Amino acid sequence: MKSIKVLFSGILFLGMALNGAAQEGEYKNKDFAIKEVSVTHDADMGVTLWQIQVNGTAGKTVPTKVGQLDGAPVLGYVFPTSLKPTDVGFNQTEGIVALALTSHPDFDDTPLWDENSDNIYDNDGVIWHPHWVVLCEDKRVAGGLSVKQFKKADETVVLPPTNPGMPMYMDSPGYPVTTKSNTIKVVVPDYRIKNNIDFNYDGVTAFMKVNTSNEELPMLGVYEVFSVASDDLSLPYSVKGK
């Protein structure tokens, strides 16, 4: 836990310094201003309920479509955790396991799920949906983080069978995400995190962007951090029982 906190403290300092020098992003508003974050375990149901409450309307603001994958904007409500990569189906690797609830109208990376129930599986990227990701420090982008990448030929990499087929530590687990008033929430079955309900977490809202043309930049980087529940990304929160 100590190494995670040290890493995040450095990342947060970098992100605040760079963001402070830049103009505020067009998406920074009350819909991403975190008021409270919680993860609650329901032993009877065998699930955890993950929630982020904001000062505005959760999920109301979505990215503006740009018409292509390269440069596509992504908005996210993110739970950085102390879970291990192996808890969510990856091989053991360095980085921070996070559950990201995202919206991005230019592409669909949940090929197994039909979130808008129209019997078309590749047209609903704008609908808020979950991803497990492994985050790593990345000073090339203003937010100081990116989703960890790997070479396609690397046979040591293990991804869950629900992964979207990209060369990143990313999964599309298909958990139900709902938004109502000031709260966005997602339900995670215990068995999908190897019944590990003893972990720490934090809450972050952020602007991300896809890159497919510049090898000097990450494929999916964090370009602006809007809000942090703990203020210092120290992962101070623990799972509570219902």
mmCIF file of C-alpha atoms in Angstrom:
data_model
loop_
_atom_site.group_PDB
_atom_site.id
_atom_site.type_symbol
_atom_site.label_atom_id
_atom_site.label_comp_id
_atom_site.label_asym_id
_atom_site.label_seq_id
_atom_site.Cartn_x
_atom_site.Cartn_y
_atom_site.Cartn_z
ATOM 1 C CA MET A 1 0.000 0.000 0.000
ATOM 2 C CA LYS A 2 2.804 2.419 0.816
ATOM 3 C CA SER A 3 4.321 2.164 -2.685
ATOM 4 C CA ILE A 4 0.907 2.795 -4.262
ATOM 5 C CA LYS A 5 0.406 5.913 -2.148
ATOM 6 C CA VAL A 6 3.890 7.231 -2.985
ATOM 7 C CA LEU A 7 3.296 6.651 -6.702
ATOM 8 C CA PHE A 8 -0.080 8.366 -6.663
ATOM 9 C CA SER A 9 1.222 11.322 -4.662
ATOM 10 C CA GLY A 10 3.856 11.939 -7.334
ATOM 11 C CA ILE A 11 1.333 11.531 -10.129
ATOM 12 C CA LEU A 12 -1.139 13.903 -8.486
ATOM 13 C CA PHE A 13 1.552 16.559 -8.043
ATOM 14 C CA LEU A 14 2.538 16.238 -11.699
ATOM 15 C CA GLY A 15 -1.061 16.372 -12.902
ATOM 16 C CA MET A 16 -1.937 19.411 -10.786
ATOM 17 C CA ALA A 17 1.167 21.272 -11.897
ATOM 18 C CA LEU A 18 0.542 20.662 -15.584
ATOM 19 C CA ASN A 19 -3.208 21.199 -15.423
ATOM 20 C CA GLY A 20 -2.753 24.377 -13.439
ATOM 21 C CA ALA A 21 -0.648 25.801 -16.238
ATOM 22 C CA ALA A 22 -3.196 24.889 -18.901
ATOM 23 C CA GLN A 23 -6.620 26.194 -19.695
ATOM 24 C CA GLU A 24 -9.404 24.264 -17.992
ATOM 25 C CA GLY A 25 -10.905 21.572 -20.224
ATOM 26 C CA GLU A 26 -14.299 22.020 -21.834
ATOM 27 C CA TYR A 27 -15.707 19.124 -19.810
ATOM 28 C CA LYS A 28 -14.745 20.334 -16.352
ATOM 29 C CA ASN A 29 -18.008 21.076 -14.544
ATOM 30 C CA LYS A 30 -20.098 20.046 -11.533
ATOM 31 C CA ASP A 31 -20.975 16.713 -13.156
ATOM 32 C CA PHE A 32 -17.399 15.656 -12.394
ATOM 33 C CA ALA A 33 -16.917 17.413 -9.046
ATOM 34 C CA ILE A 34 -16.802 14.524 -6.568
ATOM 35 C CA LYS A 35 -18.835 14.914 -3.407
ATOM 36 C CA GLU A 36 -18.515 11.393 -2.019
ATOM 37 C CA VAL A 37 -17.252 7.951 -3.006
ATOM 38 C CA SER A 38 -18.172 4.589 -1.498
ATOM 39 C CA VAL A 39 -17.882 0.840 -1.978
ATOM 40 C CA THR A 40 -20.328 -1.264 0.037
ATOM 41 C CA HIS A 41 -20.412 -5.029 0.339
ATOM 42 C CA ASP A 42 -23.742 -6.863 0.367
ATOM 43 C CA ALA A 43 -23.009 -10.302 1.787
ATOM 44 C CA ASP A 44 -26.514 -11.623 1.057
ATOM 45 C CA MET A 45 -26.227 -10.779 -2.632
ATOM 46 C CA GLY A 46 -22.503 -11.535 -2.894
ATOM 47 C CA VAL A 47 -21.752 -8.210 -4.573
ATOM 48 C CA THR A 48 -20.081 -4.866 -3.970
ATOM 49 C CA LEU A 49 -21.828 -1.614 -4.890
ATOM 50 C CA TRP A 50 -19.434 1.094 -6.089
ATOM 51 C CA GLN A 51 -20.741 4.688 -6.105
ATOM 52 C CA ILE A 52 -19.503 8.172 -6.908
ATOM 53 C CA GLN A 53 -21.669 11.141 -5.959
ATOM 54 C CA VAL A 54 -21.019 14.511 -7.584
ATOM 55 C CA ASN A 55 -22.206 18.079 -7.097
ATOM 56 C CA GLY A 56 -23.937 18.075 -10.493
ATOM 57 C CA THR A 57 -25.752 15.354 -12.440
ATOM 58 C CA ALA A 58 -23.731 12.148 -12.727
ATOM 59 C CA GLY A 59 -23.293 10.951 -16.297
ATOM 60 C CA LYS A 60 -25.085 13.920 -17.868
ATOM 61 C CA THR A 61 -21.957 15.282 -19.566
ATOM 62 C CA VAL A 62 -20.594 12.982 -22.298
ATOM 63 C CA PRO A 63 -17.800 13.580 -24.815
ATOM 64 C CA THR A 64 -18.366 15.386 -28.084
ATOM 65 C CA LYS A 65 -17.911 13.022 -31.020
ATOM 66 C CA VAL A 66 -14.896 13.779 -33.244
ATOM 67 C CA GLY A 67 -15.617 11.149 -35.900
ATOM 68 C CA GLN A 68 -12.516 8.958 -35.616
ATOM 69 C CA LEU A 69 -10.622 6.753 -33.190
ATOM 70 C CA ASP A 70 -7.398 8.777 -33.178
ATOM 71 C CA GLY A 71 -7.930 11.653 -30.779
ATOM 72 C CA ALA A 72 -11.259 10.302 -29.564
ATOM 73 C CA PRO A 73 -12.240 11.830 -26.199
ATOM 74 C CA VAL A 74 -13.081 9.633 -23.205
ATOM 75 C CA LEU A 75 -14.642 10.753 -19.934
ATOM 76 C CA GLY A 76 -14.400 8.670 -16.795
ATOM 77 C CA TYR A 77 -15.499 8.175 -13.232
ATOM 78 C CA VAL A 78 -12.631 6.080 -11.865
ATOM 79 C CA PHE A 79 -12.008 4.009 -8.729
ATOM 80 C CA PRO A 80 -8.247 3.442 -8.210
ATOM 81 C CA THR A 81 -7.834 0.459 -5.867
ATOM 82 C CA SER A 82 -5.311 -1.630 -3.979
ATOM 83 C CA LEU A 83 -6.549 -4.777 -5.736
ATOM 84 C CA LYS A 84 -3.939 -6.891 -7.511
ATOM 85 C CA PRO A 85 -4.067 -7.365 -11.300
ATOM 86 C CA THR A 86 -4.585 -11.084 -10.709
ATOM 87 C CA ASP A 87 -7.752 -10.319 -8.707
ATOM 88 C CA VAL A 88 -9.471 -9.146 -11.895
ATOM 89 C CA GLY A 89 -8.051 -11.619 -14.405
ATOM 90 C CA PHE A 90 -4.753 -10.084 -15.552
ATOM 91 C CA ASN A 91 -1.286 -11.523 -15.051
ATOM 92 C CA GLN A 92 0.689 -10.008 -12.206
ATOM 93 C CA THR A 93 2.209 -6.735 -13.417
ATOM 94 C CA GLU A 94 3.268 -3.405 -11.956
ATOM 95 C CA GLY A 95 0.617 -0.702 -11.837
ATOM 96 C CA ILE A 96 -2.605 0.390 -10.203
ATOM 97 C CA VAL A 97 -5.789 -1.616 -10.763
ATOM 98 C CA ALA A 98 -8.738 0.711 -11.335
ATOM 99 C CA LEU A 99 -12.397 0.300 -12.191
ATOM 100 C CA ALA A 100 -13.248 2.995 -14.743
ATOM 101 C CA LEU A 101 -16.786 3.931 -15.754
ATOM 102 C CA THR A 102 -16.416 5.556 -19.157
ATOM 103 C CA SER A 103 -18.243 7.184 -22.053
ATOM 104 C CA HIS A 104 -16.832 7.675 -25.580
ATOM 105 C CA PRO A 105 -19.104 8.115 -28.632
ATOM 106 C CA ASP A 106 -16.450 7.522 -31.312
ATOM 107 C CA PHE A 107 -15.885 3.816 -30.673
ATOM 108 C CA ASP A 108 -17.290 0.790 -28.894
ATOM 109 C CA ASP A 109 -14.939 -1.363 -26.828
ATOM 110 C CA THR A 110 -17.536 -3.682 -25.271
ATOM 111 C CA PRO A 111 -18.174 -6.129 -28.141
ATOM 112 C CA LEU A 112 -19.943 -8.654 -25.914
ATOM 113 C CA TRP A 113 -22.480 -6.225 -24.486
ATOM 114 C CA ASP A 114 -25.433 -4.352 -25.972
ATOM 115 C CA GLU A 115 -25.796 -1.489 -23.510
ATOM 116 C CA ASN A 116 -28.544 0.352 -25.392
ATOM 117 C CA SER A 117 -30.550 -2.843 -26.107
ATOM 118 C CA ASP A 118 -30.952 -2.271 -29.859
ATOM 119 C CA ASN A 119 -29.514 -5.664 -30.878
ATOM 120 C CA ILE A 120 -26.431 -3.933 -32.300
ATOM 121 C CA TYR A 121 -23.301 -4.599 -30.286
ATOM 122 C CA ASP A 122 -20.868 -2.026 -31.667
ATOM 123 C CA ASN A 123 -22.723 1.291 -31.472
ATOM 124 C CA ASP A 124 -23.075 2.125 -27.785
ATOM 125 C CA GLY A 125 -19.721 3.448 -26.600
ATOM 126 C CA VAL A 126 -21.377 6.643 -25.383
ATOM 127 C CA ILE A 127 -23.415 4.669 -22.823
ATOM 128 C CA TRP A 128 -21.616 4.649 -19.471
ATOM 129 C CA HIS A 129 -19.928 1.267 -19.061
ATOM 130 C CA PRO A 130 -17.158 -0.310 -16.932
ATOM 131 C CA HIS A 131 -13.556 -1.277 -17.603
ATOM 132 C CA TRP A 132 -10.911 -2.817 -15.436
ATOM 133 C CA VAL A 133 -7.594 -1.186 -16.283
ATOM 134 C CA VAL A 134 -4.046 -1.181 -14.982
ATOM 135 C CA LEU A 135 -2.766 2.379 -14.698
ATOM 136 C CA CYS A 136 0.880 3.404 -14.767
ATOM 137 C CA GLU A 137 2.699 6.679 -14.284
ATOM 138 C CA ASP A 138 3.161 8.503 -17.579
ATOM 139 C CA LYS A 139 4.803 11.931 -17.674
ATOM 140 C CA ARG A 140 4.057 12.319 -21.388
ATOM 141 C CA VAL A 141 0.476 13.364 -20.621
ATOM 142 C CA ALA A 142 -0.789 16.159 -18.409
ATOM 143 C CA GLY A 143 -2.810 13.895 -16.098
ATOM 144 C CA GLY A 144 0.291 11.864 -15.287
ATOM 145 C CA LEU A 145 -1.289 8.461 -15.988
ATOM 146 C CA SER A 146 -2.002 6.091 -18.842
ATOM 147 C CA VAL A 147 -3.415 2.607 -19.288
ATOM 148 C CA LYS A 148 -0.515 0.165 -19.337
ATOM 149 C CA GLN A 149 0.342 -1.147 -22.800
ATOM 150 C CA PHE A 150 2.146 -4.277 -23.986
ATOM 151 C CA LYS A 151 3.466 -5.724 -27.229
ATOM 152 C CA LYS A 152 1.033 -8.057 -28.963
ATOM 153 C CA ALA A 153 3.760 -10.697 -29.231
ATOM 154 C CA ASP A 154 4.292 -10.784 -25.451
ATOM 155 C CA GLU A 155 3.096 -14.257 -24.464
ATOM 156 C CA THR A 156 3.412 -13.524 -20.742
ATOM 157 C CA VAL A 157 0.401 -11.183 -20.874
ATOM 158 C CA VAL A 158 -2.855 -12.615 -19.541
ATOM 159 C CA LEU A 159 -6.161 -10.838 -20.113
ATOM 160 C CA PRO A 160 -9.667 -11.857 -19.074
ATOM 161 C CA PRO A 161 -11.713 -13.445 -21.877
ATOM 162 C CA THR A 162 -13.983 -10.374 -21.877
ATOM 163 C CA ASN A 163 -11.141 -8.031 -22.934
ATOM 164 C CA PRO A 164 -11.818 -5.815 -25.996
ATOM 165 C CA GLY A 165 -8.779 -6.992 -27.967
ATOM 166 C CA MET A 166 -6.551 -3.937 -27.549
ATOM 167 C CA PRO A 167 -2.835 -4.168 -26.590
ATOM 168 C CA MET A 168 -3.507 -2.646 -23.170
ATOM 169 C CA TYR A 169 -4.305 -3.980 -19.722
ATOM 170 C CA MET A 170 -8.024 -3.408 -20.164
ATOM 171 C CA ASP A 171 -11.112 -5.545 -19.670
ATOM 172 C CA SER A 172 -14.764 -4.976 -20.549
ATOM 173 C CA PRO A 173 -16.472 -6.942 -17.761
ATOM 174 C CA GLY A 174 -20.066 -5.939 -18.541
ATOM 175 C CA TYR A 175 -21.140 -5.010 -15.019
ATOM 176 C CA PRO A 176 -24.348 -2.942 -14.867
ATOM 177 C CA VAL A 177 -23.776 0.803 -14.585
ATOM 178 C CA THR A 178 -26.599 3.168 -13.668
ATOM 179 C CA THR A 179 -26.840 6.931 -13.283
ATOM 180 C CA LYS A 180 -29.499 8.734 -11.275
ATOM 181 C CA SER A 181 -29.473 12.313 -10.083
ATOM 182 C CA ASN A 182 -26.004 12.993 -8.628
ATOM 183 C CA THR A 183 -24.853 9.357 -8.409
ATOM 184 C CA ILE A 184 -23.211 6.902 -10.785
ATOM 185 C CA LYS A 185 -22.988 3.324 -9.548
ATOM 186 C CA VAL A 186 -21.838 -0.101 -10.659
ATOM 187 C CA VAL A 187 -22.424 -3.569 -9.199
ATOM 188 C CA VAL A 188 -19.502 -6.036 -9.083
ATOM 189 C CA PRO A 189 -20.064 -9.700 -8.150
ATOM 190 C CA ASP A 190 -17.686 -10.949 -5.460
ATOM 191 C CA TYR A 191 -16.451 -13.841 -7.585
ATOM 192 C CA ARG A 192 -15.319 -11.423 -10.303
ATOM 193 C CA ILE A 193 -12.709 -10.018 -7.883
ATOM 194 C CA LYS A 194 -11.808 -13.436 -6.427
ATOM 195 C CA ASN A 195 -13.982 -12.700 -3.388
ATOM 196 C CA ASN A 196 -11.511 -10.052 -2.255
ATOM 197 C CA ILE A 197 -13.579 -7.453 -0.419
ATOM 198 C CA ASP A 198 -10.754 -6.190 1.800
ATOM 199 C CA PHE A 199 -9.196 -3.444 -0.294
ATOM 200 C CA ASN A 200 -8.709 0.302 -0.335
ATOM 201 C CA TYR A 201 -9.852 2.710 -3.008
ATOM 202 C CA ASP A 202 -10.278 6.320 -4.040
ATOM 203 C CA GLY A 203 -12.404 8.247 -6.521
ATOM 204 C CA VAL A 204 -11.246 10.271 -9.516
ATOM 205 C CA THR A 205 -12.943 11.958 -12.466
ATOM 206 C CA ALA A 206 -10.889 12.586 -15.561
ATOM 207 C CA PHE A 207 -10.619 13.385 -19.257
ATOM 208 C CA MET A 208 -8.751 10.839 -21.375
ATOM 209 C CA LYS A 209 -7.882 10.606 -25.046
ATOM 210 C CA VAL A 210 -7.115 7.824 -27.527
ATOM 211 C CA ASN A 211 -3.954 7.982 -29.611
ATOM 212 C CA THR A 212 -3.284 5.732 -32.617
ATOM 213 C CA SER A 213 -0.926 7.924 -34.641
ATOM 214 C CA ASN A 214 1.893 9.134 -32.389
ATOM 215 C CA GLU A 215 4.244 6.512 -30.979
ATOM 216 C CA GLU A 216 5.589 9.082 -28.516
ATOM 217 C CA LEU A 217 2.239 9.182 -26.699
ATOM 218 C CA PRO A 218 0.249 6.458 -24.894
ATOM 219 C CA MET A 219 -2.663 4.720 -26.595
ATOM 220 C CA LEU A 220 -4.998 5.877 -23.811
ATOM 221 C CA GLY A 221 -3.694 8.645 -21.580
ATOM 222 C CA VAL A 222 -5.160 10.810 -18.837
ATOM 223 C CA TYR A 223 -4.971 14.427 -19.982
ATOM 224 C CA GLU A 224 -6.897 16.157 -17.215
ATOM 225 C CA VAL A 225 -7.888 15.214 -13.673
ATOM 226 C CA PHE A 226 -11.090 17.016 -12.715
ATOM 227 C CA SER A 227 -11.592 15.883 -9.125
ATOM 228 C CA VAL A 228 -10.121 13.536 -6.512
ATOM 229 C CA ALA A 229 -12.233 12.268 -3.609
ATOM 230 C CA SER A 230 -9.385 12.175 -1.092
ATOM 231 C CA ASP A 231 -7.584 15.266 -2.498
ATOM 232 C CA ASP A 232 -4.252 13.430 -2.401
ATOM 233 C CA LEU A 233 -4.990 10.057 -4.085
ATOM 234 C CA SER A 234 -3.933 8.193 -0.955
ATOM 235 C CA LEU A 235 -6.609 5.469 -1.331
ATOM 236 C CA PRO A 236 -7.868 6.078 2.206
ATOM 237 C CA TYR A 237 -11.275 4.436 1.841
ATOM 238 C CA SER A 238 -12.098 0.821 2.701
ATOM 239 C CA VAL A 239 -15.035 -1.410 1.786
ATOM 240 C CA LYS A 240 -17.943 -1.202 4.201
ATOM 241 C CA GLY A 241 -20.535 -3.862 4.998
ATOM 242 C CA LYS A 242 -24.186 -3.256 4.271
#
